[in-house]
């Protein structure tokens, strides 16, 4: 709006209102006489206003309407925009018809955008203080795929699935399994022939009594048009409830969006969904190619669908959505940090559901404090599921104090003797073990024995970690920018020997191989799971009992269902705690609870061992049940209230990035002072401060944290903040360095 006003006033610096009015009137008439029409266009840019363009009515077979894609010039460059207003004659005459350029033409072959999509972009942009253009850019990455290519890809995929099913049919030992595959095969063929396909499986979901009652409560909440929060302990069968809800929705001819934080961690879930909805399932995640996006678009436009996807699947051209599921709703991966739109898939999911009149269910074993708060004030409906489906009990928690053990000579490398005993015990009984270590690599940090130097990345303020390649050679990797360096084993400063500080997953794997020579050991982290095939194999082998010990990063904590797992252990839990963030504890608890839930999913009770140097940390109290859920929530809420943090306020970070270290220091201070002076109105300005890693990929980072009271001033405060930033950028000639991050995680 600010920029709009600026441009408006330069064009219409006309004192004589009468004259200006007549001039406008004349121009409008003139334009209409020549059959010109005016439209407003959203461009894939950070632009606070939507430019106007014209076209000759008879140059196109039919008039342009909202959602059409058009090619236009802006700032000397060509863009594909989306028509956001089809009758902009009045706006055009205000700006001055002679200033308005014609469009280059319609963007042929590009899909039209729906009204709901544009509305969603506007909502997301307003909430996250970015522009509809930035959302558009994220939703429709530039590039184009020929329709023929899309069709060919879809055909290929169907053929591949049929071939796979044929294989399964040939191999199936039981008659009923064989028949199920045959039915699936027929259904796939049928829906492929008839693109509109209406037939779909009923899902075949059978619920337990507890699940049935939770399912009914969820539907009760839906009746009030509210989001439902399903809080269910791990293994309670939340997924089964989602599937039943999905079956319900599909049978009414409406579609389903099933959101997960990360696809990599949802492969088992994908299989489960495929069993129930083989022809509706479509998987979509961030980082898909343009061709895949086109394929998904074509599928969801032509037949009933259930999209399983990450946050970006929000921006697919959904139609007739009846249900949105947000699994693991508290997971920080739902938030996009960079670039804009810096949105949270959970919040955007609620907006999307609202636009489509769809029901929405959020689920988690450890819901976010924000969502629980929303339940307590009646905005969401809370449904609890406290029993595990297989009647198993929660694993017992055993905390091992690594400092005390070290003093007693009770540590062997990264393992305590106690943990070694537990592992041996478990293996002797034929059980399986999962070990979690948050740091991948062989050693997360190296230090010179002579001079104490810690080798760091040139472009980031972060220690380089040592990775051992398959051929046994070492390499140094920066986990922030990905830069790789040769490892020579000696200090870059003095030539002394480098020694590893601490052990990453690779080293733990090596130590475990020595400690448990009989055991079959595998590792799951983003290094070992580089290809999907390899990753699937690691998981499959562990799930079939072909490996005994699974070592990995938080990937091992999430979602998997391994029936033989009876011992889970965290090697160095300290790395989960010490983050300078008011949500660190909440996150640590969530991860630990999730990991705990991996074991003892069948009848036996499992054991959860945590090795830590801070055994008295409050996080462990919650875990071991010393604090009940509601006590722990009350405690956390009162802390948040005391410091004025969410849910009692809205946090917005102004993040500054700059190659120049002294300039970022100067600018961030100056911006902080400006904001403190100009915002007022209950807004708290904190900082600037440096994040834990203050330089990433050559950019120096500073953060100014703003706490906005959550009351009727919120809207105005957000608008003034946005204006102040624009003003600061233009006055100080500092464009392109400041980003606003609403509800940062
Ligand atoms: P959650 O997602 O709540 O952690 P899951 O949905 O993964 O729990 O369920 C845990 C286990 O119980 C899974 O192995 C699942 O197959 C099984 N299970 C849950 N509900 C049912 C059901 N109604 N019928 C058959 N198996 C079920
Ligand atoms: Zn780096």
XYZ file of C-alpha atoms and ligand atoms in Angstrom:
773
model
C 0.000 0.000 0.000
C 2.832 2.379 0.791
C 4.492 1.923 -2.589
C 1.149 2.209 -4.227
C 0.635 5.566 -2.607
C 4.052 6.754 -3.639
C 3.509 5.912 -7.273
C -0.020 7.251 -7.163
C 1.001 10.615 -5.841
C 3.750 11.089 -8.401
C 1.339 10.399 -11.228
C -1.461 12.520 -9.808
C 0.257 15.497 -8.365
C -2.591 17.507 -9.771
C -4.013 20.236 -7.560
C -7.072 20.903 -9.629
C -9.427 18.095 -8.690
C -12.018 19.134 -11.216
C -9.506 19.055 -14.021
C -8.046 15.757 -12.911
C -11.497 14.229 -12.787
C -12.296 15.381 -16.289
C -8.967 14.075 -17.527
C -9.647 10.667 -16.013
C -13.111 10.589 -17.457
C -11.802 11.465 -20.874
C -9.153 8.768 -20.737
C -11.610 6.103 -19.665
C -13.908 6.953 -22.493
C -11.042 7.025 -24.897
C -9.874 3.619 -23.792
C -13.299 2.090 -23.999
C -13.759 3.482 -27.457
C -10.685 1.631 -28.566
C -11.884 -1.566 -26.907
C -9.187 -1.622 -24.226
C -9.704 -3.598 -21.057
C -7.769 -3.310 -17.843
C -6.678 -6.055 -15.519
C -4.713 -6.287 -12.312
C -1.957 -8.874 -12.109
C -0.101 -10.735 -9.341
C 3.571 -11.073 -10.236
C 5.947 -13.632 -8.696
C 7.804 -10.899 -6.800
C 7.998 -9.207 -3.456
C 5.753 -6.389 -4.519
C 3.379 -4.689 -2.109
C 0.912 -3.833 -4.874
C -0.488 -5.435 -7.985
C 0.293 -3.680 -11.264
C -2.323 -2.953 -13.909
C -2.134 -3.929 -17.560
C -4.347 -3.520 -20.579
C -5.272 -5.599 -23.576
C -7.415 -5.113 -26.647
C -10.713 -6.811 -26.287
C -10.799 -8.236 -29.780
C -7.232 -9.524 -29.604
C -8.319 -12.534 -27.570
C -10.996 -15.148 -28.236
C -12.597 -14.290 -24.874
C -12.076 -11.747 -22.159
C -9.479 -12.532 -19.482
C -10.888 -13.586 -16.127
C -9.500 -13.857 -12.629
C -7.023 -16.707 -12.447
C -5.853 -16.530 -16.068
C -2.113 -16.484 -16.549
C -0.653 -13.684 -18.645
C 2.774 -12.673 -19.884
C 3.727 -9.122 -18.971
C 6.774 -6.874 -18.717
C 7.754 -5.446 -15.379
C 10.928 -3.513 -14.611
C 12.348 -4.511 -17.974
C 11.787 -8.219 -17.438
C 9.193 -10.641 -18.644
C 7.028 -12.472 -16.106
C 4.061 -14.779 -16.072
C 1.460 -13.262 -13.775
C -2.005 -14.183 -12.597
C -5.011 -11.993 -13.278
C -6.352 -10.942 -9.881
C -8.947 -8.437 -11.063
C -10.620 -8.679 -14.442
C -12.392 -5.315 -14.487
C -9.847 -2.814 -13.327
C -10.983 0.122 -15.437
C -11.652 2.332 -12.464
C -8.309 1.595 -10.774
C -6.677 2.165 -14.137
C -8.138 5.594 -14.617
C -6.980 6.573 -11.135
C -3.420 5.650 -11.950
C -3.629 7.191 -15.390
C -4.525 5.177 -18.430
C -1.582 6.432 -20.417
C 0.787 4.907 -17.851
C -0.606 1.427 -18.266
C 1.235 -0.991 -20.501
C -0.402 -3.700 -22.555
C 0.100 -7.369 -21.702
C 2.414 -9.351 -23.960
C -0.233 -12.026 -24.312
C -1.889 -14.892 -22.520
C 0.518 -17.521 -21.164
C -0.506 -20.419 -23.349
C -0.607 -23.910 -21.939
C -0.309 -22.792 -18.312
C -3.054 -23.821 -15.942
C -5.566 -21.344 -14.710
C -5.489 -20.569 -11.008
C -8.640 -20.965 -8.943
C -10.283 -18.309 -6.800
C -9.608 -20.364 -3.689
C -5.925 -20.441 -4.494
C -5.713 -16.692 -4.865
C -7.652 -16.258 -1.649
C -5.259 -18.593 0.116
C -2.261 -16.634 -1.171
C -3.765 -13.447 0.142
C -4.471 -14.959 3.546
C -1.005 -16.453 3.824
C 0.578 -13.191 2.697
C -1.390 -11.170 5.193
C -0.628 -13.475 8.100
C 3.050 -14.001 7.310
C 3.748 -10.411 6.214
C 4.834 -11.230 2.717
C 3.210 -10.581 -0.648
C 0.695 -12.695 -2.590
C 3.304 -12.657 -5.356
C 5.818 -14.445 -3.166
C 3.244 -17.087 -2.327
C 2.355 -17.395 -6.000
C 6.022 -17.908 -6.800
C 6.248 -20.727 -4.265
C 3.012 -22.291 -5.481
C 3.809 -22.124 -9.192
C 7.543 -22.478 -9.721
C 8.489 -21.116 -13.125
C 8.804 -23.619 -15.933
C 6.516 -25.515 -18.150
C 5.939 -29.122 -19.075
C 4.221 -30.298 -22.231
C 0.876 -31.933 -21.670
C 1.959 -34.963 -23.682
C 4.906 -35.475 -21.392
C 2.674 -35.339 -18.342
C 0.305 -37.896 -19.808
C 3.197 -40.165 -20.726
C 4.567 -39.972 -17.195
C 1.213 -40.864 -15.711
C 0.856 -43.807 -18.080
C 4.337 -45.008 -17.182
C 3.587 -44.820 -13.522
C 0.387 -46.801 -13.869
C 2.236 -49.437 -15.845
C 4.916 -49.639 -13.191
C 2.327 -50.128 -10.470
C 0.515 -52.792 -12.438
C 3.800 -54.595 -13.013
C 4.557 -54.457 -9.294
C 1.125 -55.801 -8.431
C 1.522 -58.597 -10.983
C 4.699 -59.556 -9.192
C 2.919 -59.503 -5.842
C 0.038 -61.549 -7.224
C 2.444 -64.169 -8.500
C 4.246 -64.310 -5.164
C 1.248 -64.120 -2.803
C 1.007 -67.204 -0.630
C -2.423 -66.647 0.815
C -5.498 -66.691 -1.357
C -7.129 -63.636 0.276
C -3.990 -61.503 -0.153
C -3.814 -62.568 -3.755
C -7.402 -61.586 -4.301
C -6.868 -58.213 -2.701
C -4.046 -57.501 -5.123
C -6.182 -58.586 -8.034
C -8.945 -56.223 -6.980
C -6.413 -53.416 -6.600
C -5.082 -54.152 -10.056
C -8.548 -53.978 -11.547
C -9.331 -50.754 -9.756
C -6.160 -49.113 -11.000
C -6.927 -50.144 -14.552
C -10.496 -48.985 -14.271
C -9.627 -45.577 -12.882
C -6.890 -45.175 -15.510
C -9.378 -45.767 -18.315
C -12.019 -43.555 -16.879
C -10.142 -40.464 -15.831
C -12.990 -39.093 -13.783
C -13.131 -42.397 -11.920
C -15.689 -42.498 -9.168
C -15.171 -45.977 -7.816
C -12.916 -46.177 -4.828
C -12.202 -48.665 -2.121
C -14.030 -48.241 1.168
C -10.695 -48.167 2.923
C -11.418 -51.352 4.824
C -10.504 -49.733 8.146
C -11.700 -51.497 11.293
C -11.377 -49.521 14.504
C -10.991 -50.668 18.088
C -13.575 -49.513 20.601
C -11.408 -46.691 21.916
C -10.595 -45.586 18.386
C -14.234 -45.737 17.364
C -15.201 -43.455 20.191
C -12.370 -41.033 19.418
C -13.426 -41.123 15.770
C -16.971 -40.174 16.753
C -15.733 -37.366 18.985
C -13.649 -35.984 16.144
C -16.739 -35.935 13.969
C -18.650 -34.167 16.721
C -16.010 -31.439 16.745
C -16.245 -31.162 12.956
C -19.949 -30.445 13.289
C -19.067 -27.201 15.034
C -16.756 -26.298 12.174
C -13.745 -26.335 14.474
C -10.361 -27.974 14.014
C -10.037 -31.170 16.041
C -6.843 -31.873 17.949
C -6.249 -35.584 18.378
C -3.822 -36.174 21.175
C -2.970 -39.841 21.154
C -0.042 -41.598 22.760
C 2.298 -43.230 20.244
C 0.886 -46.538 19.107
C -2.676 -45.591 19.947
C -3.599 -45.858 16.292
C -4.149 -42.246 15.290
C -3.315 -43.219 11.735
C -6.190 -45.673 11.683
C -8.549 -42.883 12.711
C -7.203 -40.603 9.984
C -7.746 -43.381 7.470
C -11.334 -43.912 8.554
C -11.982 -40.177 8.296
C -10.385 -40.211 4.858
C -12.542 -43.131 3.743
C -15.609 -41.258 4.929
C -14.635 -38.148 3.025
C -13.773 -39.952 -0.204
C -17.036 -41.876 -0.109
C -18.826 -38.535 -0.145
C -16.949 -37.631 -3.308
C -14.679 -35.110 -1.620
C -10.900 -35.128 -1.489
C -8.287 -35.414 1.214
C -4.981 -33.727 2.015
C -2.863 -35.708 4.473
C 0.079 -33.627 5.659
C 3.272 -34.956 7.188
C 6.379 -33.041 8.279
C 8.813 -34.966 6.060
C 8.214 -37.532 3.364
C 11.417 -39.420 4.108
C 10.035 -40.332 7.499
C 6.657 -41.365 6.161
C 7.492 -44.255 3.905
C 5.810 -46.770 6.175
C 2.783 -44.524 6.379
C 2.755 -44.284 2.610
C 2.544 -48.080 2.387
C -0.279 -48.174 4.905
C -2.274 -45.585 3.009
C -1.615 -47.328 -0.283
C -3.084 -50.529 1.114
C -6.350 -48.747 1.778
C -6.539 -46.247 -1.059
C -4.374 -47.589 -3.866
C -5.781 -45.413 -6.593
C -6.479 -42.229 -4.682
C -3.028 -41.894 -3.141
C -0.721 -39.298 -4.630
C 2.538 -38.431 -2.879
C 3.908 -34.905 -3.124
C 6.704 -33.171 -1.282
C 8.934 -30.128 -1.428
C 11.708 -30.348 -3.944
C 9.598 -32.178 -6.494
C 10.399 -31.383 -10.119
C 8.144 -29.199 -12.236
C 7.200 -32.300 -14.212
C 6.099 -34.088 -11.048
C 4.098 -31.075 -9.995
C 2.360 -31.029 -13.347
C 1.639 -34.713 -12.992
C 0.161 -34.288 -9.523
C -1.895 -31.342 -10.733
C -3.259 -33.331 -13.605
C -4.178 -36.191 -11.297
C -5.917 -34.096 -8.671
C -7.832 -32.254 -11.357
C -9.144 -35.412 -12.912
C -10.067 -37.859 -10.172
C -10.781 -38.385 -6.471
C -7.543 -38.031 -4.557
C -5.766 -38.324 -1.268
C -2.556 -36.307 -1.406
C 0.091 -37.335 1.112
C 2.427 -34.411 1.232
C 4.661 -31.993 3.052
C 3.792 -28.354 3.679
C 4.140 -27.310 0.048
C 1.225 -29.555 -0.933
C -0.974 -26.832 0.565
C -0.403 -24.868 -2.613
C -1.506 -27.528 -5.069
C -4.642 -26.584 -6.989
C -6.958 -28.415 -4.626
C -10.571 -28.948 -5.475
C -13.482 -30.179 -3.374
C -11.343 -30.672 -0.313
C -13.345 -32.364 2.393
C -10.640 -33.179 4.912
C -7.211 -31.919 5.889
C -5.062 -34.030 8.209
C -1.987 -32.549 9.886
C -0.023 -35.402 11.419
C 2.648 -34.626 14.060
C 1.251 -31.128 14.143
C 3.930 -29.876 16.544
C 6.803 -30.760 14.230
C 9.049 -27.776 13.451
C 9.553 -29.029 9.885
C 6.119 -27.648 9.058
C 7.658 -24.201 9.172
C 9.440 -22.758 6.168
C 12.277 -20.461 7.277
C 13.477 -19.303 3.932
C 12.574 -17.963 1.413
C 9.208 -16.237 1.770
C 6.462 -17.234 2.305
C 7.770 -18.193 5.745
C 4.639 -20.108 6.547
C 3.696 -22.956 8.816
C 1.925 -25.832 7.079
C -0.315 -26.351 10.101
C -1.627 -22.768 10.079
C -1.862 -22.638 6.304
C -3.689 -25.978 6.466
C -6.285 -24.428 8.743
C -6.710 -21.548 6.302
C -6.991 -23.942 3.354
C -9.597 -26.051 5.112
C -11.561 -22.910 5.942
C -11.599 -21.822 2.308
C -12.892 -25.186 1.140
C -15.284 -25.764 3.994
C -13.219 -28.848 4.789
C -12.860 -30.503 8.165
C -9.400 -30.432 9.713
C -7.785 -32.717 12.235
C -4.406 -32.112 13.868
C -2.735 -35.027 15.539
C 0.236 -35.654 17.792
C 1.397 -37.550 20.837
C 2.855 -34.289 22.115
C 0.777 -31.438 20.695
C 2.274 -27.969 20.521
C 1.565 -25.681 23.422
C -0.155 -23.324 20.986
C -2.646 -25.984 19.930
C -3.337 -27.097 23.488
C -3.934 -23.502 24.378
C -6.331 -23.195 21.454
C -8.234 -26.153 22.883
C -8.360 -24.617 26.329
C -9.965 -21.448 24.977
C -12.418 -23.419 22.871
C -10.992 -22.613 19.473
C -10.115 -26.280 18.810
C -11.809 -29.414 20.089
C -9.556 -31.802 22.017
C -9.891 -35.580 21.683
C -7.632 -37.851 23.671
C -6.589 -41.392 22.998
C -4.701 -42.735 25.972
C -4.364 -46.442 25.288
C -2.007 -48.129 22.943
C -3.703 -50.311 20.379
C -1.673 -53.353 21.349
C -2.248 -52.843 25.077
C 1.457 -52.263 25.586
C 2.662 -50.116 28.452
C 4.895 -47.100 28.016
C 8.548 -48.001 28.110
C 10.252 -47.426 31.472
C 12.695 -44.578 31.527
C 16.209 -44.972 32.914
C 18.418 -41.924 33.142
C 22.169 -42.526 33.218
C 24.400 -39.743 34.488
C 27.443 -39.808 32.227
C 29.576 -37.553 34.445
C 29.019 -39.730 37.499
C 29.681 -42.845 35.438
C 32.896 -41.461 34.013
C 34.156 -40.794 37.543
C 33.428 -44.409 38.459
C 35.176 -45.609 35.344
C 31.784 -46.675 34.083
C 32.116 -45.374 30.549
C 33.585 -47.129 27.526
C 33.861 -44.450 24.853
C 30.353 -43.124 24.269
C 28.635 -46.026 26.004
C 28.099 -46.447 29.730
C 28.693 -49.933 31.113
C 25.084 -49.889 32.268
C 23.804 -49.290 28.757
C 26.136 -51.975 27.399
C 24.564 -54.423 29.880
C 21.040 -53.455 28.861
C 21.877 -53.853 25.198
C 23.464 -57.269 25.752
C 20.443 -58.349 27.750
C 18.067 -57.246 25.070
C 20.031 -58.903 22.285
C 20.291 -62.138 24.285
C 16.513 -62.265 24.463
C 16.318 -61.815 20.702
C 15.168 -58.209 20.946
C 16.201 -55.268 18.797
C 17.839 -51.997 19.819
C 17.651 -48.463 18.422
C 20.234 -45.839 19.379
C 19.739 -42.152 18.814
C 22.540 -39.673 18.430
C 21.552 -36.241 17.179
C 24.778 -35.539 15.280
C 25.552 -37.266 12.044
C 29.253 -37.556 11.007
C 32.144 -39.379 12.580
C 32.992 -36.488 14.816
C 30.982 -33.266 14.940
C 33.987 -31.195 16.078
C 37.757 -31.545 15.780
C 40.396 -29.828 17.850
C 44.133 -29.442 17.462
C 46.057 -31.203 20.228
C 48.836 -28.622 20.076
C 47.219 -25.212 19.791
C 43.578 -25.889 20.542
C 42.333 -24.616 17.177
C 38.922 -25.893 16.066
C 38.726 -25.995 12.254
C 35.763 -23.959 11.064
C 34.020 -23.329 7.792
C 35.276 -20.232 5.928
C 31.771 -19.111 5.122
C 29.962 -20.077 8.322
C 30.630 -19.566 11.954
C 30.471 -23.313 12.535
C 32.886 -26.106 13.310
C 33.557 -28.538 10.487
C 32.661 -32.129 11.162
C 34.663 -35.130 10.157
C 32.971 -37.709 7.940
C 34.553 -40.960 6.859
C 33.908 -41.824 3.238
C 33.201 -45.340 2.044
C 36.801 -45.752 0.946
C 37.957 -44.954 4.472
C 39.245 -41.458 3.706
C 38.112 -38.544 5.793
C 36.468 -35.321 4.669
C 35.451 -32.184 6.504
C 31.877 -31.054 6.030
C 30.060 -27.887 7.035
C 26.542 -28.839 8.120
C 25.267 -25.330 7.516
C 26.312 -24.631 3.936
C 27.312 -28.093 2.786
C 30.857 -27.113 1.837
C 33.282 -30.041 1.785
C 37.031 -29.859 2.425
C 39.833 -32.360 2.291
C 40.826 -33.853 5.617
C 44.550 -34.035 6.199
C 44.447 -34.927 9.880
C 46.518 -31.908 10.822
C 45.790 -28.449 12.096
C 45.583 -25.742 9.416
C 47.286 -23.285 11.804
C 50.171 -25.163 13.388
C 50.273 -28.568 11.750
C 49.544 -30.370 15.046
C 47.363 -33.468 15.146
C 43.598 -33.037 15.110
C 41.617 -35.107 17.569
C 37.856 -35.731 17.472
C 35.754 -34.085 20.167
C 32.672 -36.170 20.718
C 31.203 -38.874 18.553
C 28.685 -38.644 15.739
C 26.546 -41.473 14.395
C 29.407 -42.928 12.328
C 31.665 -43.177 15.350
C 28.865 -44.653 17.464
C 28.391 -47.261 14.774
C 32.096 -48.071 14.909
C 32.096 -48.289 18.711
C 28.993 -50.461 18.715
C 30.576 -52.842 16.209
C 33.450 -53.352 18.659
C 31.251 -53.658 21.737
C 28.696 -56.012 20.182
C 30.630 -58.051 17.651
C 27.844 -60.578 17.185
C 25.171 -58.017 16.429
C 24.156 -56.907 12.951
C 24.308 -53.119 12.962
C 23.016 -50.472 10.544
C 22.936 -46.735 10.492
C 20.139 -44.411 9.408
C 20.932 -40.747 8.918
C 20.804 -38.432 5.967
C 24.279 -39.625 4.906
C 23.464 -43.314 4.906
C 19.953 -42.799 3.521
C 21.031 -40.735 0.571
C 18.993 -42.667 -1.902
C 15.427 -43.633 -1.301
C 16.179 -47.215 -2.227
C 18.948 -47.519 0.299
C 16.839 -45.901 2.988
C 13.908 -48.203 2.327
C 16.265 -51.162 2.580
C 17.665 -50.077 5.930
C 14.159 -49.731 7.328
C 12.896 -52.932 5.779
C 15.825 -54.980 7.085
C 15.349 -53.675 10.580
C 11.638 -54.212 10.463
C 12.105 -57.815 9.275
C 14.553 -58.472 12.080
C 17.476 -58.860 9.710
C 19.469 -56.306 11.668
C 19.717 -56.037 15.452
C 20.900 -52.537 16.207
C 19.754 -49.424 14.382
C 21.828 -46.302 14.983
C 20.772 -42.931 13.712
C 19.783 -39.317 14.055
C 16.235 -38.249 14.882
C 15.166 -40.142 11.786
C 15.061 -43.276 13.951
C 12.662 -41.622 16.386
C 9.943 -40.831 13.940
C 6.898 -42.704 12.883
C 8.365 -46.139 12.349
C 6.610 -49.187 13.636
C 9.092 -51.950 14.460
C 7.521 -54.835 16.293
C 10.751 -56.364 17.637
C 12.156 -53.196 19.149
C 12.390 -53.439 22.929
C 15.238 -51.108 23.880
C 15.753 -47.545 22.713
C 18.562 -45.329 23.989
C 19.792 -41.791 23.521
C 23.565 -41.639 23.523
C 24.209 -38.001 24.308
C 20.918 -36.368 25.136
C 22.613 -33.081 26.082
C 22.710 -32.059 22.451
C 18.895 -31.996 22.512
C 18.707 -29.626 25.452
C 21.134 -26.781 25.142
C 19.475 -24.641 22.504
C 18.897 -20.982 23.212
C 15.224 -21.068 22.405
C 12.166 -20.818 24.573
C 10.782 -23.919 22.905
C 13.859 -26.115 23.307
C 12.337 -28.079 26.185
C 9.033 -28.622 24.450
C 10.913 -29.931 21.433
C 13.201 -32.178 23.398
C 10.210 -33.713 25.176
C 8.408 -34.258 21.914
C 11.362 -35.989 20.300
C 12.065 -38.112 23.361
C 8.398 -39.128 23.681
C 8.331 -40.054 20.033
C 11.453 -42.131 20.383
C 10.139 -43.805 23.495
C 7.006 -44.708 21.563
C 9.083 -46.674 19.051
C 9.656 -49.481 21.499
C 7.288 -51.884 23.123
C 4.633 -51.278 20.495
C 3.417 -54.836 20.859
C 2.642 -56.554 24.138
C 6.008 -56.320 25.959
C 7.094 -53.401 27.948
C 10.196 -51.727 26.559
C 13.047 -49.806 28.126
C 14.113 -46.278 27.300
C 17.644 -45.341 28.371
C 18.894 -41.769 28.315
C 22.582 -40.970 28.768
C 23.028 -37.377 29.828
C 25.312 -35.137 31.822
C 22.330 -33.160 33.169
C 20.188 -35.859 34.793
C 18.195 -33.304 36.780
C 16.992 -31.399 33.768
C 13.214 -30.737 33.970
C 12.718 -32.334 30.547
C 13.402 -35.757 32.064
C 10.974 -35.163 34.910
C 8.113 -34.789 32.489
C 9.224 -37.891 30.668
C 9.480 -40.133 33.691
C 5.998 -39.104 34.704
C 7.009 -37.018 37.745
C 4.995 -34.253 36.168
C 1.651 -35.071 34.581
C 0.846 -33.729 31.128
C -1.465 -31.078 32.449
C 0.986 -30.038 35.182
C 3.736 -29.789 32.657
C 1.525 -27.775 30.332
C 0.477 -25.436 33.115
C 4.111 -24.936 34.061
C 5.166 -24.174 30.528
C 2.205 -21.861 29.969
C 2.950 -19.880 33.100
C 6.548 -19.450 31.983
C 5.403 -18.260 28.617
C 2.996 -15.861 30.221
C 5.676 -14.460 32.490
C 7.969 -13.668 29.540
C 5.139 -12.617 27.270
C 5.816 -15.375 24.760
C 3.243 -17.210 22.613
C 0.480 -18.152 22.957
C 0.214 -14.878 24.894
C 1.772 -12.832 22.140
C 2.694 -13.112 18.501
C 6.423 -13.354 17.834
C 7.831 -11.818 14.687
C 11.544 -11.930 13.947
C 13.151 -9.335 11.759
C 16.112 -11.241 10.350
C 18.993 -9.305 8.799
C 21.469 -10.992 6.481
C 24.498 -9.224 5.149
C 27.892 -10.170 3.691
C 29.315 -7.187 5.509
C 29.749 -7.908 9.221
C 30.099 -4.370 10.492
C 27.213 -3.102 8.391
C 24.829 -5.764 9.698
C 25.784 -4.786 13.236
C 25.133 -1.129 12.534
C 21.921 -1.627 10.602
C 20.410 -4.064 13.064
C 21.041 -1.692 15.982
C 19.617 1.195 14.089
C 16.558 -0.770 12.990
C 15.945 -1.995 16.497
C 16.041 1.576 17.817
C 13.752 2.770 15.051
C 11.232 0.031 15.747
C 11.317 0.579 19.484
C 10.687 4.268 18.927
C 7.998 4.024 16.283
C 6.001 0.931 17.157
C 5.040 1.369 20.805
C 1.455 0.226 21.229
C 2.443 -2.652 23.496
C 5.075 -4.072 21.145
C 8.237 -5.343 22.816
C 11.456 -5.076 20.845
C 14.249 -7.455 21.846
C 17.770 -7.407 20.433
C 19.429 -7.310 17.994
C 21.095 -10.550 18.949
C 23.181 -13.087 17.045
C 21.810 -16.566 16.525
C 23.850 -19.537 17.769
C 25.458 -19.782 14.341
C 25.837 -16.153 13.446
C 27.309 -16.567 10.006
C 25.946 -18.978 7.428
C 27.106 -19.341 3.830
C 28.952 -16.027 4.060
C 25.951 -14.127 5.403
C 26.180 -12.507 8.817
C 22.900 -12.812 10.660
C 21.232 -10.647 13.271
C 17.783 -11.065 14.718
C 15.453 -8.522 16.230
C 12.617 -10.208 18.052
C 9.278 -8.471 18.315
C 6.550 -9.532 20.708
C 3.165 -8.217 19.635
C 0.271 -8.326 22.052
C -2.461 -10.620 20.798
C -5.369 -8.238 20.986
C -7.228 -5.844 18.750
C -4.047 -3.848 18.189
C -2.403 -6.827 16.481
C -3.545 -6.062 12.965
C -2.452 -2.439 13.121
C 0.819 -3.353 14.727
C 1.613 -5.821 11.978
C 0.792 -3.264 9.316
C 2.936 -0.561 10.932
C 5.793 -3.001 11.319
C 5.656 -3.785 7.636
C 5.591 -0.108 6.743
C 8.443 0.757 9.071
C 10.587 -1.914 7.459
C 9.825 -0.627 3.961
C 10.598 2.896 5.056
C 13.842 1.828 6.702
C 14.855 -0.063 3.569
C 14.250 2.887 1.307
C 15.691 5.574 3.599
C 18.833 3.607 4.363
C 19.080 2.068 0.904
C 19.123 -1.330 2.534
C 16.768 -3.417 0.396
C 17.087 -7.156 0.215
C 18.616 -7.675 3.654
C 15.659 -7.754 6.001
C 13.143 -10.575 6.221
C 10.146 -10.781 8.513
C 9.466 -14.172 10.032
C 6.076 -14.537 11.697
C 5.762 -17.317 14.328
C 9.389 -18.373 13.871
C 10.321 -21.849 15.059
P 0.112 -43.827 16.160
O 0.105 -43.211 14.802
O -0.928 -43.291 17.061
O 1.465 -43.865 16.797
P -0.404 -46.207 14.699
O -1.559 -45.747 13.926
O 0.912 -46.291 14.027
O -0.281 -45.354 16.002
O -0.790 -47.636 15.296
C 0.105 -48.415 16.045
C 0.036 -49.843 15.606
O -1.243 -50.388 15.898
C 0.246 -50.038 14.130
O 1.035 -51.193 13.958
C -1.136 -50.241 13.568
O -1.083 -51.061 12.433
C -1.841 -50.931 14.723
N -3.255 -50.580 14.736
C -3.784 -49.466 15.235
N -5.104 -49.441 15.092
C -5.433 -50.576 14.461
C -6.670 -51.159 14.026
N -7.829 -50.531 14.218
N -6.624 -52.354 13.402
C -5.448 -52.974 13.214
N -4.261 -52.491 13.609
C -4.247 -51.316 14.221
Zn 29.666 -23.469 5.844
